[in-house]
Short mmCIF file of N, CA and C in Angstrom, two decimals:
data_model
loop_
_atom_site.label_atom_id
_atom_site.label_comp_id
_atom_site.label_asym_id
_atom_site.label_seq_id
_atom_site.Cartn_x
_atom_site.Cartn_y
_atom_site.Cartn_z
N MET A 92 -19.72 3.71 -22.50
CA MET A 92 -21.26 3.72 -22.43
C MET A 92 -21.92 3.82 -21.48
N SER A 93 -22.82 4.79 -21.46
CA SER A 93 -23.34 4.70 -19.80
C SER A 93 -25.34 4.57 -20.47
N PRO A 94 -26.29 4.11 -19.12
CA PRO A 94 -26.73 3.23 -19.34
C PRO A 94 -28.52 2.90 -20.89
N ALA A 95 -27.63 5.30 -20.50
CA ALA A 95 -28.87 5.80 -21.46
C ALA A 95 -28.16 6.62 -22.87
N GLY A 96 -26.98 5.30 -23.17
CA GLY A 96 -26.23 4.86 -24.48
C GLY A 96 -25.26 6.51 -24.96
N ARG A 97 -25.29 6.72 -24.60
CA ARG A 97 -24.61 8.40 -24.22
C ARG A 97 -23.23 7.73 -23.67
N HIS A 98 -21.99 7.90 -24.68
CA HIS A 98 -20.69 8.25 -23.80
C HIS A 98 -20.49 9.48 -22.65
N ARG A 99 -19.91 8.78 -22.12
CA ARG A 99 -18.93 9.17 -20.53
C ARG A 99 -18.30 10.20 -20.84
N THR A 100 -17.98 11.19 -20.82
CA THR A 100 -16.57 11.75 -20.78
C THR A 100 -15.58 11.98 -20.22
N PRO A 101 -15.18 11.23 -20.51
CA PRO A 101 -13.28 11.02 -19.50
C PRO A 101 -13.40 11.74 -18.40
N SER A 102 -13.34 11.18 -17.00
CA SER A 102 -12.27 12.00 -16.00
C SER A 102 -11.58 11.04 -15.51
N PRO A 103 -9.95 12.31 -14.64
CA PRO A 103 -8.87 11.52 -14.55
C PRO A 103 -9.55 11.21 -12.45
N ASP A 104 -10.87 11.61 -12.43
CA ASP A 104 -10.77 11.39 -11.14
C ASP A 104 -12.15 10.25 -10.74
N THR A 105 -12.93 9.51 -11.62
CA THR A 105 -13.81 8.72 -11.78
C THR A 105 -13.04 7.51 -12.51
N CYS A 106 -13.99 6.36 -12.14
CA CYS A 106 -13.97 4.96 -13.68
C CYS A 106 -14.55 5.57 -14.88
N ASP A 107 -14.09 4.46 -15.70
CA ASP A 107 -14.75 4.92 -17.21
C ASP A 107 -15.61 4.35 -17.11
N VAL A 108 -16.09 3.05 -16.51
CA VAL A 108 -16.56 2.08 -16.35
C VAL A 108 -17.72 2.33 -15.18
N ASP A 109 -18.97 1.70 -15.32
CA ASP A 109 -19.93 1.56 -13.95
C ASP A 109 -20.09 0.49 -13.54
N LEU A 110 -19.27 -0.01 -12.18
CA LEU A 110 -18.96 -1.74 -12.04
C LEU A 110 -18.58 -1.24 -10.37
N VAL A 111 -19.96 -1.58 -9.97
CA VAL A 111 -19.58 -1.92 -8.24
C VAL A 111 -19.61 -3.26 -7.91
N ASP A 112 -18.05 -3.22 -6.70
CA ASP A 112 -17.69 -4.50 -6.63
C ASP A 112 -18.04 -4.63 -5.26
N PRO A 113 -19.19 -5.48 -5.19
CA PRO A 113 -20.79 -5.47 -3.37
C PRO A 113 -19.37 -6.37 -3.11
N GLN A 114 -18.05 -7.10 -2.91
CA GLN A 114 -17.79 -7.91 -1.35
C GLN A 114 -17.16 -6.62 -0.95
N ARG A 115 -16.85 -5.43 -2.11
CA ARG A 115 -15.61 -4.53 -1.38
C ARG A 115 -17.16 -3.39 -0.89
N VAL A 116 -17.94 -3.29 -1.41
CA VAL A 116 -18.82 -2.48 0.11
C VAL A 116 -18.91 -2.81 1.51
N ALA A 117 -19.90 -4.04 0.52
CA ALA A 117 -20.19 -4.55 2.38
C ALA A 117 -18.84 -4.57 2.95
N ALA A 118 -17.71 -4.81 2.94
CA ALA A 118 -16.61 -4.71 3.67
C ALA A 118 -17.47 -3.38 4.30
N ALA A 119 -16.57 -2.21 3.27
CA ALA A 119 -16.80 -1.09 3.92
C ALA A 119 -17.85 -0.91 4.70
N ARG A 120 -19.44 -1.86 3.96
CA ARG A 120 -20.10 -1.41 4.92
C ARG A 120 -19.99 -1.52 6.40
N ASP A 121 -19.18 -2.74 6.32
CA ASP A 121 -19.62 -3.41 8.22
C ASP A 121 -18.77 -2.43 8.70
N ALA A 122 -17.61 -1.97 7.91
CA ALA A 122 -16.53 -0.98 8.74
C ALA A 122 -17.17 0.47 9.02
N LEU A 123 -18.09 0.73 8.92
CA LEU A 123 -18.64 2.04 8.88
C LEU A 123 -19.37 2.24 10.98
N PRO A 124 -18.86 2.99 11.07
CA PRO A 124 -19.51 3.71 12.14
C PRO A 124 -20.74 3.49 12.77
N ALA A 125 -21.32 3.45 13.60
CA ALA A 125 -22.71 3.76 14.03
C ALA A 125 -23.02 5.41 13.70
N ALA A 126 -23.86 5.71 13.34
CA ALA A 126 -24.54 7.09 13.54
C ALA A 126 -23.84 8.13 14.25
N ALA A 127 -24.40 7.37 16.05
CA ALA A 127 -23.72 8.20 16.45
C ALA A 127 -22.65 8.11 17.06
N GLU A 128 -21.51 7.45 16.90
CA GLU A 128 -20.75 7.27 16.95
C GLU A 128 -19.75 8.68 15.59
N LEU A 129 -20.49 8.73 14.25
CA LEU A 129 -19.89 9.06 13.21
C LEU A 129 -20.03 11.03 13.58
N ASP A 130 -21.06 10.96 14.19
CA ASP A 130 -21.36 12.40 14.60
C ASP A 130 -20.29 12.54 15.37
N LEU A 131 -20.36 11.66 16.89
CA LEU A 131 -18.91 12.61 17.27
C LEU A 131 -18.00 12.79 16.61
N MET A 132 -17.22 11.90 15.75
CA MET A 132 -16.32 11.75 15.03
C MET A 132 -16.20 12.82 14.24
N VAL A 133 -17.17 13.49 13.39
CA VAL A 133 -17.82 14.51 13.00
C VAL A 133 -16.98 16.53 13.21
N GLU A 134 -17.80 15.98 15.18
CA GLU A 134 -18.01 17.10 16.06
C GLU A 134 -16.39 17.77 16.34
N ILE A 135 -15.84 16.42 16.14
CA ILE A 135 -13.94 16.21 16.62
C ILE A 135 -13.11 16.66 15.04
N PHE A 136 -13.36 16.53 14.81
CA PHE A 136 -12.94 16.98 13.18
C PHE A 136 -13.21 18.70 13.00
N LYS A 137 -14.56 18.57 13.10
CA LYS A 137 -14.56 20.24 13.19
C LYS A 137 -13.82 21.16 14.07
N ALA A 138 -13.84 20.93 14.97
CA ALA A 138 -13.10 21.25 16.74
C ALA A 138 -11.36 21.57 15.73
N LEU A 139 -10.71 20.31 15.40
CA LEU A 139 -9.79 20.31 14.74
C LEU A 139 -9.86 21.45 13.20
N GLY A 140 -10.33 21.79 13.19
CA GLY A 140 -10.40 22.83 11.34
C GLY A 140 -10.93 24.56 12.01
N ASP A 141 -11.24 24.58 12.82
CA ASP A 141 -10.68 25.67 13.20
C ASP A 141 -9.18 26.32 13.43
N PRO A 142 -8.64 27.67 13.02
CA PRO A 142 -7.74 27.47 12.77
C PRO A 142 -7.46 27.56 14.32
N THR A 143 -8.30 28.70 15.42
CA THR A 143 -7.54 29.24 16.36
C THR A 143 -8.14 27.77 17.08
N ARG A 144 -8.65 26.80 17.42
CA ARG A 144 -8.57 26.01 17.76
C ARG A 144 -7.15 24.88 17.26
N CYS A 145 -7.01 24.61 17.18
CA CYS A 145 -5.81 24.08 15.86
C CYS A 145 -4.54 24.41 16.87
N THR A 146 -3.57 25.84 17.16
CA THR A 146 -2.92 26.17 17.41
C THR A 146 -3.05 25.96 18.54
N ILE A 147 -4.20 26.90 19.69
CA ILE A 147 -3.97 25.92 20.75
C ILE A 147 -4.10 24.70 21.12
N LEU A 148 -4.09 23.47 20.67
CA LEU A 148 -4.25 22.08 19.97
C LEU A 148 -2.70 22.07 19.94
N THR A 149 -1.61 22.46 19.57
CA THR A 149 -0.23 22.58 19.18
C THR A 149 0.01 23.51 20.53
N ALA A 150 -0.19 24.30 21.06
CA ALA A 150 1.20 24.81 21.94
C ALA A 150 0.19 23.91 23.19
N LEU A 151 -0.48 23.12 23.33
CA LEU A 151 -0.91 22.45 23.96
C LEU A 151 0.00 20.89 24.36
N ALA A 152 0.18 20.88 23.13
CA ALA A 152 1.08 20.00 22.98
C ALA A 152 3.25 19.49 23.33
N SER A 153 2.87 20.88 23.92
CA SER A 153 4.36 20.90 24.67
C SER A 153 3.85 21.53 26.09
N GLY A 154 3.19 21.22 26.67
CA GLY A 154 3.08 21.12 28.22
C GLY A 154 1.46 21.71 28.95
N GLU A 155 1.43 22.33 30.02
CA GLU A 155 -0.19 23.45 30.50
C GLU A 155 0.53 23.96 30.22
N MET A 156 -0.81 25.26 29.74
CA MET A 156 -0.79 26.70 30.07
C MET A 156 -2.42 26.39 30.19
N CYS A 157 -2.02 28.40 30.97
CA CYS A 157 -2.86 29.00 31.51
C CYS A 157 -3.09 29.88 30.26
N VAL A 158 -4.75 29.92 30.58
CA VAL A 158 -5.88 31.26 29.75
C VAL A 158 -4.46 32.05 28.78
N CYS A 159 -4.12 32.84 30.24
CA CYS A 159 -2.89 33.96 30.10
C CYS A 159 -2.58 33.33 29.40
N ASP A 160 -1.87 32.79 29.32
CA ASP A 160 -0.04 32.48 28.04
C ASP A 160 -1.09 31.84 27.69
N LEU A 161 -2.03 31.34 26.90
CA LEU A 161 -2.62 30.36 25.67
C LEU A 161 -3.12 31.97 24.61
N ALA A 162 -3.45 33.61 25.22
CA ALA A 162 -4.03 34.24 24.63
C ALA A 162 -2.94 34.95 24.39
N SER A 163 -1.68 35.13 25.24
CA SER A 163 -0.65 35.75 24.84
C SER A 163 -0.24 35.28 23.76
N LEU A 164 0.21 34.15 23.76
CA LEU A 164 0.11 33.79 22.45
C LEU A 164 -0.15 33.56 20.85
N LEU A 165 -1.38 33.72 20.84
CA LEU A 165 -2.43 34.01 20.12
C LEU A 165 -2.83 35.25 19.66
N SER A 166 -2.72 36.43 20.45
CA SER A 166 -2.79 37.86 20.41
C SER A 166 -4.10 37.99 20.60
N VAL A 167 -4.80 37.53 21.19
CA VAL A 167 -5.96 37.30 21.31
C VAL A 167 -6.68 37.06 22.86
N SER A 168 -7.70 38.36 22.95
CA SER A 168 -8.16 38.40 24.74
C SER A 168 -8.30 37.27 25.23
N ARG A 169 -8.15 37.07 27.01
CA ARG A 169 -8.43 35.31 27.96
C ARG A 169 -9.70 35.43 27.61
N SER A 170 -10.95 35.77 26.60
CA SER A 170 -12.69 35.28 26.17
C SER A 170 -12.23 34.72 25.74
N ALA A 171 -11.64 35.15 24.28
CA ALA A 171 -12.09 34.37 23.92
C ALA A 171 -11.16 33.70 22.87
N VAL A 172 -9.85 33.33 23.51
CA VAL A 172 -9.47 31.36 24.68
C VAL A 172 -10.18 30.69 25.11
N SER A 173 -10.90 31.77 25.91
CA SER A 173 -11.86 30.97 27.15
C SER A 173 -13.03 30.23 26.50
N HIS A 174 -13.52 30.01 25.21
CA HIS A 174 -14.29 30.55 24.50
C HIS A 174 -13.80 29.30 23.39
N GLN A 175 -12.59 28.73 23.21
CA GLN A 175 -12.14 27.92 23.07
C GLN A 175 -11.76 26.83 22.92
N LEU A 176 -12.09 26.85 24.74
CA LEU A 176 -11.47 26.44 25.48
C LEU A 176 -12.86 25.37 25.25
N ARG A 177 -14.06 26.21 25.96
CA ARG A 177 -15.28 25.60 26.45
C ARG A 177 -15.37 24.92 24.88
N LEU A 178 -15.30 24.66 23.91
CA LEU A 178 -15.49 24.22 22.97
C LEU A 178 -14.29 22.80 22.78
N LEU A 179 -13.21 23.06 22.74
CA LEU A 179 -12.18 22.11 22.75
C LEU A 179 -12.13 20.96 24.48
N ARG A 180 -12.97 21.30 25.07
CA ARG A 180 -13.78 20.46 26.39
C ARG A 180 -14.77 19.64 25.79
N ALA A 181 -15.22 20.99 25.04
CA ALA A 181 -16.74 19.82 24.72
C ALA A 181 -16.48 18.66 24.00
N GLN A 182 -15.78 18.81 23.62
CA GLN A 182 -15.04 17.25 22.54
C GLN A 182 -13.76 16.25 23.32
N ARG A 183 -13.72 16.76 24.56
CA ARG A 183 -12.84 17.09 25.39
C ARG A 183 -11.29 15.92 24.43
N LEU A 184 -11.01 17.07 23.94
CA LEU A 184 -9.57 17.12 23.49
C LEU A 184 -9.17 17.87 24.23
N VAL A 185 -9.06 18.78 25.18
CA VAL A 185 -8.48 19.29 26.39
C VAL A 185 -9.07 19.09 27.37
N LYS A 186 -8.28 18.83 28.70
CA LYS A 186 -8.79 18.99 30.30
C LYS A 186 -8.05 20.31 31.02
N TYR A 187 -8.52 19.95 32.10
CA TYR A 187 -8.49 21.25 33.13
C TYR A 187 -7.69 21.45 34.13
N ARG A 188 -6.89 21.67 34.78
CA ARG A 188 -6.70 21.19 36.05
C ARG A 188 -6.95 22.80 37.47
N ARG A 189 -7.09 22.81 38.37
CA ARG A 189 -7.12 23.99 39.54
C ARG A 189 -5.57 23.66 40.15
N ASP A 190 -4.56 24.98 39.68
CA ASP A 190 -3.59 24.52 40.95
C ASP A 190 -3.66 26.61 41.62
N GLY A 191 -3.98 26.39 42.13
CA GLY A 191 -3.93 26.52 43.24
C GLY A 191 -5.04 29.03 42.61
N GLN A 192 -4.57 29.91 42.07
CA GLN A 192 -5.37 30.24 41.53
C GLN A 192 -5.63 29.96 40.30
N MET A 193 -4.81 29.21 39.34
CA MET A 193 -4.38 29.43 38.20
C MET A 193 -5.30 27.98 38.19
N ILE A 194 -5.33 27.44 35.82
CA ILE A 194 -6.73 26.75 35.38
C ILE A 194 -5.69 26.31 35.02
N ARG A 195 -5.12 25.45 35.38
CA ARG A 195 -3.85 25.05 33.28
C ARG A 195 -4.82 23.88 32.67
N TYR A 196 -4.48 24.04 31.84
CA TYR A 196 -4.96 23.28 30.17
C TYR A 196 -3.82 22.13 29.65
N ALA A 197 -4.45 21.06 29.40
CA ALA A 197 -3.26 19.76 28.43
C ALA A 197 -4.69 19.74 27.97
N LEU A 198 -3.39 18.55 27.03
CA LEU A 198 -4.28 17.68 26.24
C LEU A 198 -5.08 16.94 27.00
N ALA A 199 -5.87 16.55 26.58
CA ALA A 199 -6.99 15.29 26.72
C ALA A 199 -5.84 14.09 27.29
N ASP A 200 -5.83 13.60 26.03
CA ASP A 200 -4.99 12.20 26.05
C ASP A 200 -3.71 12.31 25.53
N GLY A 201 -3.88 10.85 25.18
CA GLY A 201 -2.45 10.22 24.19
C GLY A 201 -3.35 10.69 22.80
N HIS A 202 -4.28 10.41 22.76
CA HIS A 202 -5.32 9.89 20.95
C HIS A 202 -5.70 11.96 20.60
N VAL A 203 -5.06 12.83 21.41
CA VAL A 203 -5.42 13.66 20.94
C VAL A 203 -3.90 13.48 20.63
N ARG A 204 -3.15 13.44 20.81
CA ARG A 204 -1.96 13.96 20.52
C ARG A 204 -0.83 13.51 19.08
N GLN A 205 -1.60 11.94 19.39
CA GLN A 205 -1.88 10.99 17.64
C GLN A 205 -2.07 11.98 16.81
N LEU A 206 -2.89 12.31 17.52
CA LEU A 206 -4.01 13.31 15.97
C LEU A 206 -3.15 14.44 15.37
N LEU A 207 -2.55 15.07 16.54
CA LEU A 207 -2.08 15.86 15.94
C LEU A 207 -0.48 15.59 15.53
N ARG A 208 -0.66 15.01 15.67
CA ARG A 208 1.58 14.49 14.93
C ARG A 208 1.02 13.89 13.55
N ILE A 209 -0.19 13.20 13.79
CA ILE A 209 -0.48 13.15 12.20
C ILE A 209 -0.28 13.51 11.36
N ALA A 210 -1.90 13.99 11.77
CA ALA A 210 -1.59 15.58 10.82
C ALA A 210 -0.95 17.11 10.71
N ARG A 211 -0.52 16.63 11.59
CA ARG A 211 1.44 17.77 10.96
C ARG A 211 2.10 16.27 10.23
N ASP A 212 1.75 15.21 10.39
CA ASP A 212 3.09 14.32 9.61
C ASP A 212 2.32 14.36 7.75
N HIS A 213 0.83 14.75 8.33
CA HIS A 213 0.24 14.30 6.45
C HIS A 213 0.85 15.87 6.20
N ALA A 214 0.23 17.27 7.18
CA ALA A 214 0.62 17.67 6.40
C ALA A 214 2.08 18.46 5.09
N ARG A 215 3.24 17.79 6.42
CA ARG A 215 5.03 18.44 6.31
C ARG A 215 4.26 17.23 4.76
N GLU A 216 3.66 16.16 4.01
CA GLU A 216 5.02 15.11 3.16
C GLU A 216 4.14 15.93 2.12
#
């Protein structure tokens, strides 16, 4: 029964009783990141949540590419790719280097590669 004395409708994804475990709640609260760090995490997941940006990152997992290469791969304009790369750079997911007249983009570090691998493995399960 609920506190109001009414029966709750059983649901397959919620508890049948209202019983809080204070130790579990405290442990979870202690493990939560600070608000600023959580905001950064959310922005990273937002960046990963766009199909075009996710495709760019996945392509860069195979090695460096320039904007022209990525535009050809995605069948979109260089301007569209540049815009997406700016967003990815802002989240420190990609880096770039000048190679003569070319700008080559790559994944920023191993963490990004690991995020992509884990997401792909999870999607395949």
